[in-house]
mmCIF file of C-alpha atoms and ligand atoms in Angstrom:
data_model
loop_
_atom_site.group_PDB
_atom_site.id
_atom_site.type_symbol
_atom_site.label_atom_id
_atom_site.label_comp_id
_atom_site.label_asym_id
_atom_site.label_seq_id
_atom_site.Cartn_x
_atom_site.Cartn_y
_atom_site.Cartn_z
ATOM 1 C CA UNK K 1 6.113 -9.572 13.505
ATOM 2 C CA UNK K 2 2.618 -9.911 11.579
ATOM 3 C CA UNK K 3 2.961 -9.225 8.347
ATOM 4 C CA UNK K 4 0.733 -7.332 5.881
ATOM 5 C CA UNK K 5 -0.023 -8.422 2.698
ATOM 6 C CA UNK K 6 -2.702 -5.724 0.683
ATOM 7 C CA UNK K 7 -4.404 -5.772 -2.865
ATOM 8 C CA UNK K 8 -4.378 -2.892 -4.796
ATOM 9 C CA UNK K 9 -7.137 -2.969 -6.886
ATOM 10 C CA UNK K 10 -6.087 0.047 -8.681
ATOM 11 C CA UNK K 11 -9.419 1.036 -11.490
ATOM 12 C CA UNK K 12 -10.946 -2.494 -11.364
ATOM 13 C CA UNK K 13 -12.820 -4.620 -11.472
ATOM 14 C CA UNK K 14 -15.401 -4.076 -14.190
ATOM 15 C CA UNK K 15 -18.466 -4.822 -12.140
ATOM 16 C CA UNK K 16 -19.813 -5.138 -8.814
ATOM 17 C CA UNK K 17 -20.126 -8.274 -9.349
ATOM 18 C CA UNK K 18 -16.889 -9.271 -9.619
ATOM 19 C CA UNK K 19 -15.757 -7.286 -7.261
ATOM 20 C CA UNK K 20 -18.133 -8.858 -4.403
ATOM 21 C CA UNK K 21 -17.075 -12.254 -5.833
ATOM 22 C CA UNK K 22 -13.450 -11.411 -4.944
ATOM 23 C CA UNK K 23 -14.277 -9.864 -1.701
ATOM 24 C CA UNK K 24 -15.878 -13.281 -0.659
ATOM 25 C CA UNK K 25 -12.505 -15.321 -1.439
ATOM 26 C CA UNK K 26 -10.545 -12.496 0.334
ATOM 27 C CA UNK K 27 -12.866 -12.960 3.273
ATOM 28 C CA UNK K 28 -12.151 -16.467 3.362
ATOM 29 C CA UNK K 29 -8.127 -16.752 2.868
ATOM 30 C CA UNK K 30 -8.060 -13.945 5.494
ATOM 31 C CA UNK K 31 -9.782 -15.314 8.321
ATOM 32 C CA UNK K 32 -7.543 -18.739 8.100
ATOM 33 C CA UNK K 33 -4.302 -16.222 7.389
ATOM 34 C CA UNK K 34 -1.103 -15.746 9.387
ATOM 35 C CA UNK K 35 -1.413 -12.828 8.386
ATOM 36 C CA UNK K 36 -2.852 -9.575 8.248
ATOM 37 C CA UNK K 37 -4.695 -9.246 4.841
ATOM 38 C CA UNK K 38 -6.466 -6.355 3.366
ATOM 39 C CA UNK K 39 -8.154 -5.255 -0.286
ATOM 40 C CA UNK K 40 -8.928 -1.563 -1.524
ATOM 41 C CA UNK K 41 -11.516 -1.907 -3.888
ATOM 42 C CA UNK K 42 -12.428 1.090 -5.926
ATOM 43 C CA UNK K 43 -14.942 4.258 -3.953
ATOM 44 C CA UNK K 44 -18.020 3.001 -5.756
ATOM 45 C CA UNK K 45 -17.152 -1.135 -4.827
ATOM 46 C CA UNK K 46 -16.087 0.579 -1.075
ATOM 47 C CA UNK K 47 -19.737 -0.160 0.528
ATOM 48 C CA UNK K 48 -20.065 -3.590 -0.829
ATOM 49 C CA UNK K 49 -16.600 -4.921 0.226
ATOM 50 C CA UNK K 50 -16.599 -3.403 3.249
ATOM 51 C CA UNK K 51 -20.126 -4.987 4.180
ATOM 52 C CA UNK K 52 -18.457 -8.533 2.619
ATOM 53 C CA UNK K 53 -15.335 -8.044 4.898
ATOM 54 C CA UNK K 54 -17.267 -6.755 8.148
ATOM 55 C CA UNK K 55 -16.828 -9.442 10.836
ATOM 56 C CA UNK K 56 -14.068 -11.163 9.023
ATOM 57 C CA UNK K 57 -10.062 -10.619 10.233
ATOM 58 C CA UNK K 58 -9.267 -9.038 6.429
ATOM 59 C CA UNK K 59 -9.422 -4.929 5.876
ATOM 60 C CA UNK K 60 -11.087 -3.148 3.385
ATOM 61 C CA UNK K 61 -9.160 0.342 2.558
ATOM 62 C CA UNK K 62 -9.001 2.997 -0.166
ATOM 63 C CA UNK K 63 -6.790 3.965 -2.818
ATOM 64 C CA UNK K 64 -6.893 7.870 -1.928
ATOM 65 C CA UNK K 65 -8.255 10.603 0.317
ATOM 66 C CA UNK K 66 -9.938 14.323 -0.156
ATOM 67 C CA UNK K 67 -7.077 16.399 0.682
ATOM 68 C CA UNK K 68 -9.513 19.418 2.147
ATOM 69 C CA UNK K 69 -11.902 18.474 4.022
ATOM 70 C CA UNK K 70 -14.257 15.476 5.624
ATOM 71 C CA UNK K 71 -17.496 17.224 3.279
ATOM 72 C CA UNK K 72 -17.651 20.421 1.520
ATOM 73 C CA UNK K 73 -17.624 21.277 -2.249
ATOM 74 C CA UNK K 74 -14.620 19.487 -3.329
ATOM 75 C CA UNK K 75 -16.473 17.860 -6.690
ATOM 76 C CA UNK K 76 -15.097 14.191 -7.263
ATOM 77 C CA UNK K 77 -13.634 13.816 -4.433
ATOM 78 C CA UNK K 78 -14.269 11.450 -2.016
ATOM 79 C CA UNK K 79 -12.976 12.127 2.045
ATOM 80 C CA UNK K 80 -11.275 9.601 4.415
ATOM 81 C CA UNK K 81 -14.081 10.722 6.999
ATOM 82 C CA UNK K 82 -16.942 9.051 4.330
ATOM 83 C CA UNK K 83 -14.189 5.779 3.706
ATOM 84 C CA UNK K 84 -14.525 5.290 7.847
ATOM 85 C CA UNK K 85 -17.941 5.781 7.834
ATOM 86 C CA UNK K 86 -18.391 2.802 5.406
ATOM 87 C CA UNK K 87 -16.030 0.869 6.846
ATOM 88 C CA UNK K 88 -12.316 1.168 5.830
ATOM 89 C CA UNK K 89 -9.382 0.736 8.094
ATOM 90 C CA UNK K 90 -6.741 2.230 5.860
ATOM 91 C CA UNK K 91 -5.940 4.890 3.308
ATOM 92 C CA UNK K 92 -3.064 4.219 0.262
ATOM 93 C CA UNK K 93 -1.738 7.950 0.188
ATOM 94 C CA UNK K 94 0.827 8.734 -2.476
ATOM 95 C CA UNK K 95 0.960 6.169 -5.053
ATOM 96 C CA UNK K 96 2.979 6.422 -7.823
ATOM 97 C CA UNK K 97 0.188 6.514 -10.166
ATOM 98 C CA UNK K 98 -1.587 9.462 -8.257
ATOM 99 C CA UNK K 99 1.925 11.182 -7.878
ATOM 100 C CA UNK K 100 2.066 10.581 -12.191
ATOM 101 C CA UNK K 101 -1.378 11.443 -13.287
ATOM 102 C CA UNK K 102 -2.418 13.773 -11.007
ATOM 103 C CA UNK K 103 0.339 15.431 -9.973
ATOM 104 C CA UNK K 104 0.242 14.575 -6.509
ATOM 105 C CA UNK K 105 3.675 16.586 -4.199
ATOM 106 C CA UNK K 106 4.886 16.208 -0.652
ATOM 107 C CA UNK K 107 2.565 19.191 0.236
ATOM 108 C CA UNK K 108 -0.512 18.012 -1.267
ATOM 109 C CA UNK K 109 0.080 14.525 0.437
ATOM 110 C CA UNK K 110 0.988 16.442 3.887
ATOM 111 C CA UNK K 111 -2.646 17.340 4.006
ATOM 112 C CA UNK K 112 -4.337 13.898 2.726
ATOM 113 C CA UNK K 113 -1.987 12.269 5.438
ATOM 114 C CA UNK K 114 -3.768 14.693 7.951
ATOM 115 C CA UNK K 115 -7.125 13.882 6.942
ATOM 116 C CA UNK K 116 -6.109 10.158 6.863
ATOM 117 C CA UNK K 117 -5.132 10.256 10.523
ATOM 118 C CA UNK K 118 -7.249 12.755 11.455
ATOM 119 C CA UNK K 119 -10.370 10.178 10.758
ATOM 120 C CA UNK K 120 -8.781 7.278 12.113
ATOM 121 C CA UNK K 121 -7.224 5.523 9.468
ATOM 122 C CA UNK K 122 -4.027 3.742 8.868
ATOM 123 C CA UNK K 123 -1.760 5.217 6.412
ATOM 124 C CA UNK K 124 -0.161 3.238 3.851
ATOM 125 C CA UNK K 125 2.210 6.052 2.605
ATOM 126 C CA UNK K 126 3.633 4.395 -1.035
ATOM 127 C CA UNK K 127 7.407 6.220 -2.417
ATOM 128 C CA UNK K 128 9.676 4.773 -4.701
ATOM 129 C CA UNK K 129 11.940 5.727 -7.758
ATOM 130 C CA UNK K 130 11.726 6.004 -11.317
ATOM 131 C CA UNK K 131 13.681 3.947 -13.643
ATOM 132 C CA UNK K 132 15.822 6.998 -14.803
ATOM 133 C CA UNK K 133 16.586 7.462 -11.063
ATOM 134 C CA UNK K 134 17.516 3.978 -10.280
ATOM 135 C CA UNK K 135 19.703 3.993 -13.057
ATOM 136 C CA UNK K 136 21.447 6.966 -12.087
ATOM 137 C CA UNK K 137 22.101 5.514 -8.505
ATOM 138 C CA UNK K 138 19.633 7.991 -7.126
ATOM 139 C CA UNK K 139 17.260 5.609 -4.906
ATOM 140 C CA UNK K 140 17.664 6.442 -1.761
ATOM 141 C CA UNK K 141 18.327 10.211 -2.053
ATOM 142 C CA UNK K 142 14.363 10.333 -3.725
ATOM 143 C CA UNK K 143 13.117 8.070 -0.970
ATOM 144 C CA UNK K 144 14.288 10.539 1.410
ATOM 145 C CA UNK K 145 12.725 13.177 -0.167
ATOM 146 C CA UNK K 146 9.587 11.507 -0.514
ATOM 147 C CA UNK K 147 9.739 10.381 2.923
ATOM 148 C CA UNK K 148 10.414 14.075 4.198
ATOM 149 C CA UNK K 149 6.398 14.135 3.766
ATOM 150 C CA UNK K 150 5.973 12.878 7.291
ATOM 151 C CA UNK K 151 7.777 15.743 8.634
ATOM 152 C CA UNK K 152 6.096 17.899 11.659
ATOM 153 C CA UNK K 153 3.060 15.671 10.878
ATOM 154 C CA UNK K 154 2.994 13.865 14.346
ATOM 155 C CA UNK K 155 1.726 10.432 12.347
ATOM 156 C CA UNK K 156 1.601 7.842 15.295
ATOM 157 C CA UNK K 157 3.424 4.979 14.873
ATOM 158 C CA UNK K 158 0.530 2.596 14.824
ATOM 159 C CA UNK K 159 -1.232 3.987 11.865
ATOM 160 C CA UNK K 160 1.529 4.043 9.686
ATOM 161 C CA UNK K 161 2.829 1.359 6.737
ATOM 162 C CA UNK K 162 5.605 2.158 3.983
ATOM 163 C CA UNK K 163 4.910 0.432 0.852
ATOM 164 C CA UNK K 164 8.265 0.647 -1.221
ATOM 165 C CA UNK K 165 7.049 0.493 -4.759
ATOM 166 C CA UNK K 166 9.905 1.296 -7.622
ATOM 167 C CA UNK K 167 8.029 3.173 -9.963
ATOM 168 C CA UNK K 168 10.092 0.594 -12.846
ATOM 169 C CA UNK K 169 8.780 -2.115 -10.756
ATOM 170 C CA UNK K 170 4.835 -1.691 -10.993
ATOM 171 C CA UNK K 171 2.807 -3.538 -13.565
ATOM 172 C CA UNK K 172 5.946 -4.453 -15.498
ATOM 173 C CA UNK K 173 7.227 -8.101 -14.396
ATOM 174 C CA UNK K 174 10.473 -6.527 -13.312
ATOM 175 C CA UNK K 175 11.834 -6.248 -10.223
ATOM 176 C CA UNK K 176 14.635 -5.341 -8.031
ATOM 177 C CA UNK K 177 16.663 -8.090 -6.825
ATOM 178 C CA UNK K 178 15.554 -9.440 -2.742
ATOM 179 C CA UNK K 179 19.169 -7.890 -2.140
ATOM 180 C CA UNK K 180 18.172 -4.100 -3.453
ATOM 181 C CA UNK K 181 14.722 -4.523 -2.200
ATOM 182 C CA UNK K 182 16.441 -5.532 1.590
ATOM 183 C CA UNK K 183 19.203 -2.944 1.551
ATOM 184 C CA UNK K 184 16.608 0.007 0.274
ATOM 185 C CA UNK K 185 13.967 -1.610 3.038
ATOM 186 C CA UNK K 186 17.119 -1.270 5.657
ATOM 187 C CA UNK K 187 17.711 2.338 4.294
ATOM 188 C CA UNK K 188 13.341 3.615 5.022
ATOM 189 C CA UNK K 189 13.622 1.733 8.670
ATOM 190 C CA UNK K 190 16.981 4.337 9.008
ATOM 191 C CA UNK K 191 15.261 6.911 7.927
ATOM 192 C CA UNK K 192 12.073 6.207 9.931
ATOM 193 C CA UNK K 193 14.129 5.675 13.235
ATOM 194 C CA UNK K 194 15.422 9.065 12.794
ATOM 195 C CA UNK K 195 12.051 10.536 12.553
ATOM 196 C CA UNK K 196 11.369 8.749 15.938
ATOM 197 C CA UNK K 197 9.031 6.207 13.785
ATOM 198 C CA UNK K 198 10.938 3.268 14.747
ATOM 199 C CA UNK K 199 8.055 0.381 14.717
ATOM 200 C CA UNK K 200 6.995 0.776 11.249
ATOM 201 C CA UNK K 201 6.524 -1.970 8.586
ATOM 202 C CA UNK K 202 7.585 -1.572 5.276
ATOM 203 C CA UNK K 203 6.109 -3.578 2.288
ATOM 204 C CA UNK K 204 7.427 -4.222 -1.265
ATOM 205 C CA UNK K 205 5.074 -3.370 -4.050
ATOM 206 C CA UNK K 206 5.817 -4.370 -7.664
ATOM 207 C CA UNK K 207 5.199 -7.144 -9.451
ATOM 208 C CA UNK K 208 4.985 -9.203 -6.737
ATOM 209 C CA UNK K 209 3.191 -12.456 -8.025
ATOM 210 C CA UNK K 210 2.577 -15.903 -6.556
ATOM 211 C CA UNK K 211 6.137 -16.890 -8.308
ATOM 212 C CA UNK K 212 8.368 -14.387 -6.781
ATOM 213 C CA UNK K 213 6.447 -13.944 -3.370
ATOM 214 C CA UNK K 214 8.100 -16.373 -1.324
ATOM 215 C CA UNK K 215 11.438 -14.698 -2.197
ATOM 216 C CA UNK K 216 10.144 -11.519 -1.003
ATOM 217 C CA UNK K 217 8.510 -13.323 1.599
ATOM 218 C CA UNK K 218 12.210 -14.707 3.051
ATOM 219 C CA UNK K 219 13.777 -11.463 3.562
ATOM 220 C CA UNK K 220 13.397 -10.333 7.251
ATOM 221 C CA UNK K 221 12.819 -6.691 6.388
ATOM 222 C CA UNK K 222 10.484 -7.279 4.301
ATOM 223 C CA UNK K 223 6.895 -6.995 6.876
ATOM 224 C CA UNK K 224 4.903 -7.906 3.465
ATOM 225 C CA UNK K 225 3.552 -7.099 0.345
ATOM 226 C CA UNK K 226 1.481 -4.157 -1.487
ATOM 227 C CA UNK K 227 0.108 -6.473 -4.626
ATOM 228 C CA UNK K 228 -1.438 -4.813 -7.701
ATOM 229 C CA UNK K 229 -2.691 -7.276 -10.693
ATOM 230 C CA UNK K 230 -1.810 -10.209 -8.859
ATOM 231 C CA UNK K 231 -4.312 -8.966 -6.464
ATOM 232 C CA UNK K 232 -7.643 -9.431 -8.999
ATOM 233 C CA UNK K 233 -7.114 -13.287 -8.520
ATOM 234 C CA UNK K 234 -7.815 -15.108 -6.110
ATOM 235 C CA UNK K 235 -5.857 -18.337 -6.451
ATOM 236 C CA UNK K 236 -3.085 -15.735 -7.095
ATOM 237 C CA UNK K 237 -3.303 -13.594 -3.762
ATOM 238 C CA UNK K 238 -4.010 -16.797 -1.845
ATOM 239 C CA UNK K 239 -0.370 -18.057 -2.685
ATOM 240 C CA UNK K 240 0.855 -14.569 -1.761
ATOM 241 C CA UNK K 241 -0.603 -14.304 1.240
ATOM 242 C CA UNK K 242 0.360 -17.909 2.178
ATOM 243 C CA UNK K 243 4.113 -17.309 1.586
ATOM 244 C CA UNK K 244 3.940 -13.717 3.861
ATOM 245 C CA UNK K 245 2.230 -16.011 6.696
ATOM 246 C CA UNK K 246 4.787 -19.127 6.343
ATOM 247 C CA UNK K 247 7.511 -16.116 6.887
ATOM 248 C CA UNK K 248 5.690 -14.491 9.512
HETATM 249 P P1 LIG Y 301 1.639 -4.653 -9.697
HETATM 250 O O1 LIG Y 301 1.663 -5.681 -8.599
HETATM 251 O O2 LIG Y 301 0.582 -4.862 -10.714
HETATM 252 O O3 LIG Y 301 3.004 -4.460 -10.277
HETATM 253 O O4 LIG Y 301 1.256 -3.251 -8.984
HETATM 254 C C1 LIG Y 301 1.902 -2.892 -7.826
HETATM 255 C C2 LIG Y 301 1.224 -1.714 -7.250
HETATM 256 O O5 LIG Y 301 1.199 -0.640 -7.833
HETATM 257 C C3 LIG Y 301 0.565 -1.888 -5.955
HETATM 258 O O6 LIG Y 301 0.210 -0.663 -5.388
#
């Protein structure tokens, strides 16, 4: 199986500049990849990425969607619909930091997953636990729950991707051991299977750096990597993406 290996760019870079800069060595690592390898620069970078990455193998994507609507008065928001028109492929719905600072639930993410597909994008749908729930053995239970999103939805199987991202994990240095990381991966591909989403990759998200990728990279239910500040580097990402594609 082809795996994925995606840069969250989260709020950054700085400038345009840099952001272009990185979208030219993304351009280049992907087209030589193994595998597939993709970048969501922030909304106001979008345009210039995408135009960078147009033609190339590698996918330019966003970090959210409008909930409501394609256009409309919804101030600040930006809507998967514009995100295709310039050029993305995918949409991250439900990251941990959108679920922490702005409150984001299972029903608000219901609808951004149905403006997501309904403008043709992939879904990268992100869940994972907090620290106080891993300690209290309460992983999988929360996954579950957070999974429970894609109920009655009808998301096709081809334009969906799980990024597992403990909430512990992200921006931290810590990690779960490759043994957690597989059994929990084993656990959303259960799950998935009995949502009649049996096809659908699931990538590990946090902290993954160019130390601990090939680890990651090993584990056979592991289909590849969501990668936050090891992303905004390019001799950093290169290494990641070069262990997913030795795997592949
Ligand atoms: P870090 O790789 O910086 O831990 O971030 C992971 C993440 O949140 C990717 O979505």
């Amino acid at each position: 199986m082809t795996k994925y290996v995606i840069g969250n760019w989260k709020l950054n870079p700085a400038t345009l500049t840099e952001a272009t800069t990185l979208a030219h060595a993304i351009k280049k690592m992907a087209d030589n990849a193994g595998c597939h390898v993709g970048c969501t620069p922030s909304f106001v970078h979008l345009a210039a990425v995408s135009e960078i990455l147009s033609g190339s193998k590698a996918w330019a994507g966003v970090q959210d969607v409008c909930a409501f609507g394609a256009t409309g008065a919804f101030t600040g928001d930006v809507s998967a619909a514009q995100a295709t028109d310039l050029g993305a492929k995918f949409a991250i719905i439900g990251h941990s930091e959108r679920r922490q600072y702005h409150g984001e639930d299972n029903a608000l993410l219901a609808k951004k997953i149905s403006q997501t597909i309904e403008h043709g994008l992939v879904v990268v749908l992100c869940i994972g636990e907090t620290k106080d729930e891993y300690e209290h053995g309460k992983t999988l239970a929360v996954l579950d729950t957070q999974l429970a999103v894609l109920d009655g939805l009808g998301v096709p199987q081809e334009k969906l991707l799980i990024a597992y991202e403990p909430v512990w994990a992200i921006g931290t240095g810590l990690t779960p051991t490759v043994f957690e990381v597989a059994n929990t991966h084993r656990h959303i591909k259960a799950a998935l299977a009995n949502k009649e989403l049996d096809e659908i990759c699931v990538l590990y998200g946090g902290s993954v750096n160019d130390k601990n990728a090939a680890e990651f990279a090993s584990c056979d239910v592991v289909d590849g990597a969501l990668v936050g500040g090891a992303s905004l580097k390019a001799e950093s990402f290169s290494v990641i993406v070069q262990a997913f594609e030795k795997s592949a």
